[in-house]
Short mmCIF file of C-alpha atoms in Angstrom, two decimals:
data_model
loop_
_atom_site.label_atom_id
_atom_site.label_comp_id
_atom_site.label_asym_id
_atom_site.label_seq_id
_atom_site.Cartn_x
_atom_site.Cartn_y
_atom_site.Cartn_z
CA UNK J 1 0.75 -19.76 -16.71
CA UNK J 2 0.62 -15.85 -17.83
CA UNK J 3 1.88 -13.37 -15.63
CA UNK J 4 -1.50 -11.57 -16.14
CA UNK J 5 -3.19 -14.78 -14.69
CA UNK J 6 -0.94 -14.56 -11.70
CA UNK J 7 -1.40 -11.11 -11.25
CA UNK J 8 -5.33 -11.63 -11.07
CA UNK J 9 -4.21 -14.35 -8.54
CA UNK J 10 -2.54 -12.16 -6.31
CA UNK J 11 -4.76 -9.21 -6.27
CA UNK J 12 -7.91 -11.67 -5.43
CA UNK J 13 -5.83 -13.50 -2.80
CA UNK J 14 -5.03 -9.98 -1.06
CA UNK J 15 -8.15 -8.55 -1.70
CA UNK J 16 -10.80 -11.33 -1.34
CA UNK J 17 -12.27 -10.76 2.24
CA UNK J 18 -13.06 -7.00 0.76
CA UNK J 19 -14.64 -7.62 -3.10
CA UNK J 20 -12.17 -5.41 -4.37
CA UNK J 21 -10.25 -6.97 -6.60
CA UNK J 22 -12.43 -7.22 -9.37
CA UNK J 23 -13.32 -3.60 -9.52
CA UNK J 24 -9.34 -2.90 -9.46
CA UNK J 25 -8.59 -5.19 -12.06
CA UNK J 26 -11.61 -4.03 -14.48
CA UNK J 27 -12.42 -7.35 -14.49
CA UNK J 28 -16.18 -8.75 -13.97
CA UNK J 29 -16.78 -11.41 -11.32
CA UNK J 30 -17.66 -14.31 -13.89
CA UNK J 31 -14.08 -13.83 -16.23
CA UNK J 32 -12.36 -13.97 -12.84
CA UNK J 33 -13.86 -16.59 -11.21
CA UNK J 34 -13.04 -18.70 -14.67
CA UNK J 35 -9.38 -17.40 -14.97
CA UNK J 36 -8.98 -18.75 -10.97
CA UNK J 37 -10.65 -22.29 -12.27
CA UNK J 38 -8.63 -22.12 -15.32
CA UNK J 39 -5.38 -21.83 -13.07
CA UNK J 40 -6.62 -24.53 -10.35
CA UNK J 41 -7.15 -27.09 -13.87
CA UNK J 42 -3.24 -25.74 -14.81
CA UNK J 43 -1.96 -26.73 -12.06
CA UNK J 44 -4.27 -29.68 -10.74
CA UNK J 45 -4.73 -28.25 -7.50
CA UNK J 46 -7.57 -26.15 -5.64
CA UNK J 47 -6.28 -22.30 -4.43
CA UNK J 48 -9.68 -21.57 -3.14
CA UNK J 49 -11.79 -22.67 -0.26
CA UNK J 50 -15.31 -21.66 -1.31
CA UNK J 51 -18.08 -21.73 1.22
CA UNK J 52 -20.88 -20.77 2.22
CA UNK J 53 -19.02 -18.54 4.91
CA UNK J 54 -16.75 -17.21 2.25
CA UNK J 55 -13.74 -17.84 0.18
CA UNK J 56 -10.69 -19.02 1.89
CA UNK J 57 -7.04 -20.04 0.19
CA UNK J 58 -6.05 -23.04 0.54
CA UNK J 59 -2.31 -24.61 1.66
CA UNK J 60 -1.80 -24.67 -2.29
CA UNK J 61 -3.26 -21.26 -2.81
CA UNK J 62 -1.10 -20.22 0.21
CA UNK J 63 1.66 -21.36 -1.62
CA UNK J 64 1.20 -20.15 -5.16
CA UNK J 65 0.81 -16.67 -3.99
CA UNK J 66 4.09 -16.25 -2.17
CA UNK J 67 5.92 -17.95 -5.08
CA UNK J 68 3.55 -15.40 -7.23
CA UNK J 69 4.50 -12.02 -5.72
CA UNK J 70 8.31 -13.42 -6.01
CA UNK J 71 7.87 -14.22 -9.71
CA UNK J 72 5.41 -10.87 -10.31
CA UNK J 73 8.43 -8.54 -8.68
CA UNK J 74 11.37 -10.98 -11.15
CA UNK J 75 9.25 -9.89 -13.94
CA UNK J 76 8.76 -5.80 -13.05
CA UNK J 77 12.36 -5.58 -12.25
CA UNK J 78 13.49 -7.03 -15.91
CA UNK J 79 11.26 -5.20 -17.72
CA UNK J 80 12.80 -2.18 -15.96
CA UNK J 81 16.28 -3.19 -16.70
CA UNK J 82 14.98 -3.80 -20.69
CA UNK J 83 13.53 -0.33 -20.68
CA UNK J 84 16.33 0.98 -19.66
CA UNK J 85 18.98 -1.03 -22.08
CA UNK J 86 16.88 0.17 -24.68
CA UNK J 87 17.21 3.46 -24.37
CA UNK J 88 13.52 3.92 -23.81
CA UNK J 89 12.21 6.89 -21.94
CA UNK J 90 10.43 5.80 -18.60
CA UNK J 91 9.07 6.24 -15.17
CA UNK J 92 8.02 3.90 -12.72
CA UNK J 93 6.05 5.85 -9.54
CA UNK J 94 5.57 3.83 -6.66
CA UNK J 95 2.11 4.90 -4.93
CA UNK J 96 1.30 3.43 -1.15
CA UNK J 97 -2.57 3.87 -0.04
CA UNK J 98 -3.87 7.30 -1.29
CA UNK J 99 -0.64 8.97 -1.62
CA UNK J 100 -1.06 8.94 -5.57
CA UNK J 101 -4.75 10.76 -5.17
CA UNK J 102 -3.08 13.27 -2.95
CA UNK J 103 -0.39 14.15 -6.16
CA UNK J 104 -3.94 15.18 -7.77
CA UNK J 105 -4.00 15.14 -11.40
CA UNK J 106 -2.17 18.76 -12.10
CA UNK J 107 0.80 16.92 -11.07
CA UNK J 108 0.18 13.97 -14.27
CA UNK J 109 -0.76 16.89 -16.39
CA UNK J 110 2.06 18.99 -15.93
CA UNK J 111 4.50 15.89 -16.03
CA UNK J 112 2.86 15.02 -19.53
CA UNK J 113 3.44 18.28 -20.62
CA UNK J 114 7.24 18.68 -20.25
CA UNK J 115 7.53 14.77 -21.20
CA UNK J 116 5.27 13.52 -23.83
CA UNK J 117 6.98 10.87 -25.30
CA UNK J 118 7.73 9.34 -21.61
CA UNK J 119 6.20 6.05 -20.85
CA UNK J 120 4.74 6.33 -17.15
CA UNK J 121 4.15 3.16 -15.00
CA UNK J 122 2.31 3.04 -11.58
CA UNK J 123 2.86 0.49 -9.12
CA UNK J 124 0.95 0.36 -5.97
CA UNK J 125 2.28 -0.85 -2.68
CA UNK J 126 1.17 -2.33 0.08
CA UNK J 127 2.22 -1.46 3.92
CA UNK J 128 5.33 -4.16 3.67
CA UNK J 129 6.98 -1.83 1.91
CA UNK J 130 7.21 2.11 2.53
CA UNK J 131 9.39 2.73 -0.28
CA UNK J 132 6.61 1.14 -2.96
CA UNK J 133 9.38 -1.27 -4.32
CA UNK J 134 12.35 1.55 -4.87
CA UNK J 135 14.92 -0.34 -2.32
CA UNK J 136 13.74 -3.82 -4.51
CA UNK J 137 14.74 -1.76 -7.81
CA UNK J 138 10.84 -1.95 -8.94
CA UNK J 139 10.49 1.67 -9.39
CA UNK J 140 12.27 4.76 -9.98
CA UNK J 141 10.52 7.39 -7.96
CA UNK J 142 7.96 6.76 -4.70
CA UNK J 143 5.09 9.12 -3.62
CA UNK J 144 5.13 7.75 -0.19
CA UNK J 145 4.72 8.51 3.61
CA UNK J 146 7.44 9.14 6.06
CA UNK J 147 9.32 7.93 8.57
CA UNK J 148 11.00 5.14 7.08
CA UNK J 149 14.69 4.03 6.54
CA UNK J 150 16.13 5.85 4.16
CA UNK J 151 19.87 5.07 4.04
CA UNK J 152 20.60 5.48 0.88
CA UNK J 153 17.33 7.30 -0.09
CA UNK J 154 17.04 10.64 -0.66
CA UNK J 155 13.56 11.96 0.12
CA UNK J 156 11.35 15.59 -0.24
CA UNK J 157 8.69 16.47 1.73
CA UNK J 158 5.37 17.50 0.20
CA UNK J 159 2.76 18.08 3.12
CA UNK J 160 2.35 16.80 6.40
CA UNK J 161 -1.04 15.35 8.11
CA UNK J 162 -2.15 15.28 11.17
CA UNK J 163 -3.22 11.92 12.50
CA UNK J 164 -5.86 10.66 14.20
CA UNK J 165 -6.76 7.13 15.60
CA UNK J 166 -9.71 5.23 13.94
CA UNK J 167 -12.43 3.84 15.69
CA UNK J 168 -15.60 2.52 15.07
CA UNK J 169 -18.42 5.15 15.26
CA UNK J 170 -20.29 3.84 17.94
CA UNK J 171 -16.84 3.58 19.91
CA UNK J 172 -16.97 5.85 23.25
CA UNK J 173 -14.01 7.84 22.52
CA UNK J 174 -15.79 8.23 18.78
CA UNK J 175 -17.18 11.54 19.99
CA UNK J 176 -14.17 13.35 21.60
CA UNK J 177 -12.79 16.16 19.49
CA UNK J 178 -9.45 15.41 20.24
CA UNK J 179 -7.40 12.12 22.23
CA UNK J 180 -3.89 11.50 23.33
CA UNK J 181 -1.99 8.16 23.11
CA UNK J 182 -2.81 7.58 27.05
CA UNK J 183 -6.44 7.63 26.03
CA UNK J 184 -6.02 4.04 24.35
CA UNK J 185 -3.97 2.67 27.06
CA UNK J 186 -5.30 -1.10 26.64
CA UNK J 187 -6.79 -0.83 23.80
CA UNK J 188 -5.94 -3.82 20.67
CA UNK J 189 -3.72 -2.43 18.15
CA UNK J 190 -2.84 -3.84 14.84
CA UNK J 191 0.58 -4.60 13.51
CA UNK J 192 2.24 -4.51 10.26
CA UNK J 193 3.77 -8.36 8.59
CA UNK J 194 7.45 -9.76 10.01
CA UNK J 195 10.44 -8.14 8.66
CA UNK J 196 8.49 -4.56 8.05
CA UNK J 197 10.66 -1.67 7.67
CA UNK J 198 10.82 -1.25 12.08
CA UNK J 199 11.10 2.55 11.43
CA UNK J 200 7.66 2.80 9.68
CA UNK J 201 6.26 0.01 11.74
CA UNK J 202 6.99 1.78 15.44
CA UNK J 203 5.59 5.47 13.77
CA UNK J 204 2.07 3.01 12.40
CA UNK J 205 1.73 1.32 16.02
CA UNK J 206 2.70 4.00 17.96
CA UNK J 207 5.45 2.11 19.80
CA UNK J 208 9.20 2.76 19.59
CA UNK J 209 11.87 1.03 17.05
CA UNK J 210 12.98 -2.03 17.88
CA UNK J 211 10.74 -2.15 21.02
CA UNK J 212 7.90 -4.85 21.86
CA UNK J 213 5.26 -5.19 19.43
CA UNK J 214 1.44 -4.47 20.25
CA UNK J 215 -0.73 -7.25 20.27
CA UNK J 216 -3.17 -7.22 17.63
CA UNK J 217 -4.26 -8.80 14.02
CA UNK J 218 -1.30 -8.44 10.78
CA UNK J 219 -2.88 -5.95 8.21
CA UNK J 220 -1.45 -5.41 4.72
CA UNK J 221 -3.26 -2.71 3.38
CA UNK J 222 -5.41 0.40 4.62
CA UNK J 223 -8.88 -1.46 3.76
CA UNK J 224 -7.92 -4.42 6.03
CA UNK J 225 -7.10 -2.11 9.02
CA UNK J 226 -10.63 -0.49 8.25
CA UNK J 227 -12.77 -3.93 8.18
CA UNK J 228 -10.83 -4.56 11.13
CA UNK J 229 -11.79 -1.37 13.03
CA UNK J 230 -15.72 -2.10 11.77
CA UNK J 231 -15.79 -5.63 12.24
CA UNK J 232 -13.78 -5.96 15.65
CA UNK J 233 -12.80 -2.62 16.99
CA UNK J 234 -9.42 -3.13 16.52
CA UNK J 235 -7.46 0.23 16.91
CA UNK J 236 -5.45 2.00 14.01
CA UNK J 237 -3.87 5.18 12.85
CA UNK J 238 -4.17 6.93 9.30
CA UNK J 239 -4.13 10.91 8.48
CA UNK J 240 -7.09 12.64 9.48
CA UNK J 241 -8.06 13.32 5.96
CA UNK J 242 -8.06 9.64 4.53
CA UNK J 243 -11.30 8.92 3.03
CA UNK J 244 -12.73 6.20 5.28
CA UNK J 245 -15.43 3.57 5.25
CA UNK J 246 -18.95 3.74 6.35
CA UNK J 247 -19.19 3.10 10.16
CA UNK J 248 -15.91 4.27 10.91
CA UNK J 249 -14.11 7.64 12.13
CA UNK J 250 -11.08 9.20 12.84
CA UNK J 251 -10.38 11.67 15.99
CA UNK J 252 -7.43 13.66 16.05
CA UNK J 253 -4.21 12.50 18.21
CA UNK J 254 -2.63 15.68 19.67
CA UNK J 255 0.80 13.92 20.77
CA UNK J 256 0.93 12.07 17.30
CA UNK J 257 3.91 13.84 15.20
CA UNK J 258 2.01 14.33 11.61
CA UNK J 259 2.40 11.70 8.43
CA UNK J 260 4.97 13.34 6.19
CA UNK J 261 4.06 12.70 2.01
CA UNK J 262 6.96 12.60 0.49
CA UNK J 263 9.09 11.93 -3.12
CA UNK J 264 11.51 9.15 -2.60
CA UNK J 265 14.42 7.74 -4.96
CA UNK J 266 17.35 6.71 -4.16
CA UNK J 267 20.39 8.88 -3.67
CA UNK J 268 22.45 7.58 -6.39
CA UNK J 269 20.15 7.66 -9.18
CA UNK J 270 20.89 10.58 -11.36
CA UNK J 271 18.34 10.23 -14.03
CA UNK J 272 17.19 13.68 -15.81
CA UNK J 273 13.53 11.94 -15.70
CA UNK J 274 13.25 11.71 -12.04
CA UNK J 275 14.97 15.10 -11.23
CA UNK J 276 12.08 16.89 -13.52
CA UNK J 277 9.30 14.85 -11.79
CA UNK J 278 10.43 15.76 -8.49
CA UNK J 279 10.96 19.24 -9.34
CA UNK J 280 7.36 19.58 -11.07
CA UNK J 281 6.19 18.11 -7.76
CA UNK J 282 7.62 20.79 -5.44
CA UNK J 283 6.22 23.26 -7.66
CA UNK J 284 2.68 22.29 -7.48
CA UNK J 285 3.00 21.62 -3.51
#
């Protein structure tokens, strides 16, 4: 199997419910749907449940995609540790949700500028992980959203948001200009995965660390708290800026400390690289 493969595997297993994947991957639906078939003939096993009420994975699809990300994360981290044996001149960013949009692109430009010859690697995270694979040794820097742990992590804050609770549009409280978190007293929350940094996951649910959880549907990423919100009314928070989907708004949450974007790395890292891309970043915030 290519890691490629398995990295189309992952990406349609995470983003299947939303048709997203192929878009991301700049891959049309037909090559995808035979590099999937080519994988189930690999392996002699079906990974999706196709229906006419939609595509499902299967206990063997379950399967292949947890051993996937593990393998997917093996593979980033040596080619990190090669890149860096060699000598080679590199940056890994780690991005969660829009946070890389919000850099803007005079932040690329100006890095690209001062570093020509540097190789520059993205890798997007989802909400399992505020520090976008740094702790895991995946990246070098993150562009990422605070509060988290960071023992050990050295962070700088960009901007701060306010943030707002989203709700359907034809929700009641859709209309107020402004609500409190009393105002959604009983309302169905989401919650982030098991084993979620409990810093991050208390600011996300509006609860307190280590406290009870909410009760409420497990949402990876920002597009499956927003079918959520559409499709069941489910309750979530994001900045009151984040682009949103159609049906959907956000109302301001005056008791809601703000979302701080920040530049992550950890503390011990010295690297010249990471110093002038956190530096260029201050600059041009």
């Amino acid at each position: 199997m290519e890691l490629r493969t398995l990295r189309y595997f992952v990406a349609v297993a995470e983003e299947l419910h939303f048709g997203r994947a192929a878009a991301r991957l700049h891959m049309t639906q037909p090559p995808l749907s035979r590099a999937i078939r080519q994988l189930e003939t690999d392996l002699g096993a079906v990974l999706l449940r196709r229906s006419p009420a939609g595509v499902t994975l299967t206990p063997a699809g379950t399967a292949l995609y947890e051993e996937s990300r593990t393998l997917l994360e093996q593979a980033d981290r040596a080619r990190a540790r090669v890149a860096g044996a060699a000598g080679e001149q590199a940056l890994t960013i780690g991005t969660l949700v829009d946070s890389v949009q919000l850099a803007g692109t005079r932040l690329a430009a100006a890095f690209r500028e001062r570093h020509p010859a540097a190789r520059v690697r993205i890798r997007e995270a989802d909400f399992t992980d505020p520090t976008c694979g740094l702790r895991a040794g995946l990246v070098d820097v993150a562009l990422t959203r605070a509060p988290f742990d960071d023992n050990g992590i050295t962070t700088r804050v960009l901007r701060a948001d306010p943030v707002g609770v989203v709700l359907r549009a034809d929700d009641p409280l859709a209309a107020r200009d402004a609500l409190r978190l009393d105002d959604l007293a009983g309302r169905r929350w989401f919650r982030l995965p098991d084993g979620t940094d409990p810093v991050w996951h208390a600011y996300w649910t509006a609860t307190d660390p280590g406290g009870p959880w909410r009760d409420g549907p497990v949402v990876r990423t920002m597009q499956e708290c927003l079918q959520g919100v559409l499709w069941n009314g489910t309750l979530g928070l994001a900045p009151v800026d984040h682009a949103l989907t159609d049906g959907v708004t956000v109302v301001p949450l005056v008791d809601m400390p703000p979302s701080r974007l920040v530049l992550a790395w950890n503390t011990a890292d010295t690297s010249p690289l990471i110093r002038s891309f956190v530096a260029l970043a201050g600059a041009l915030f």
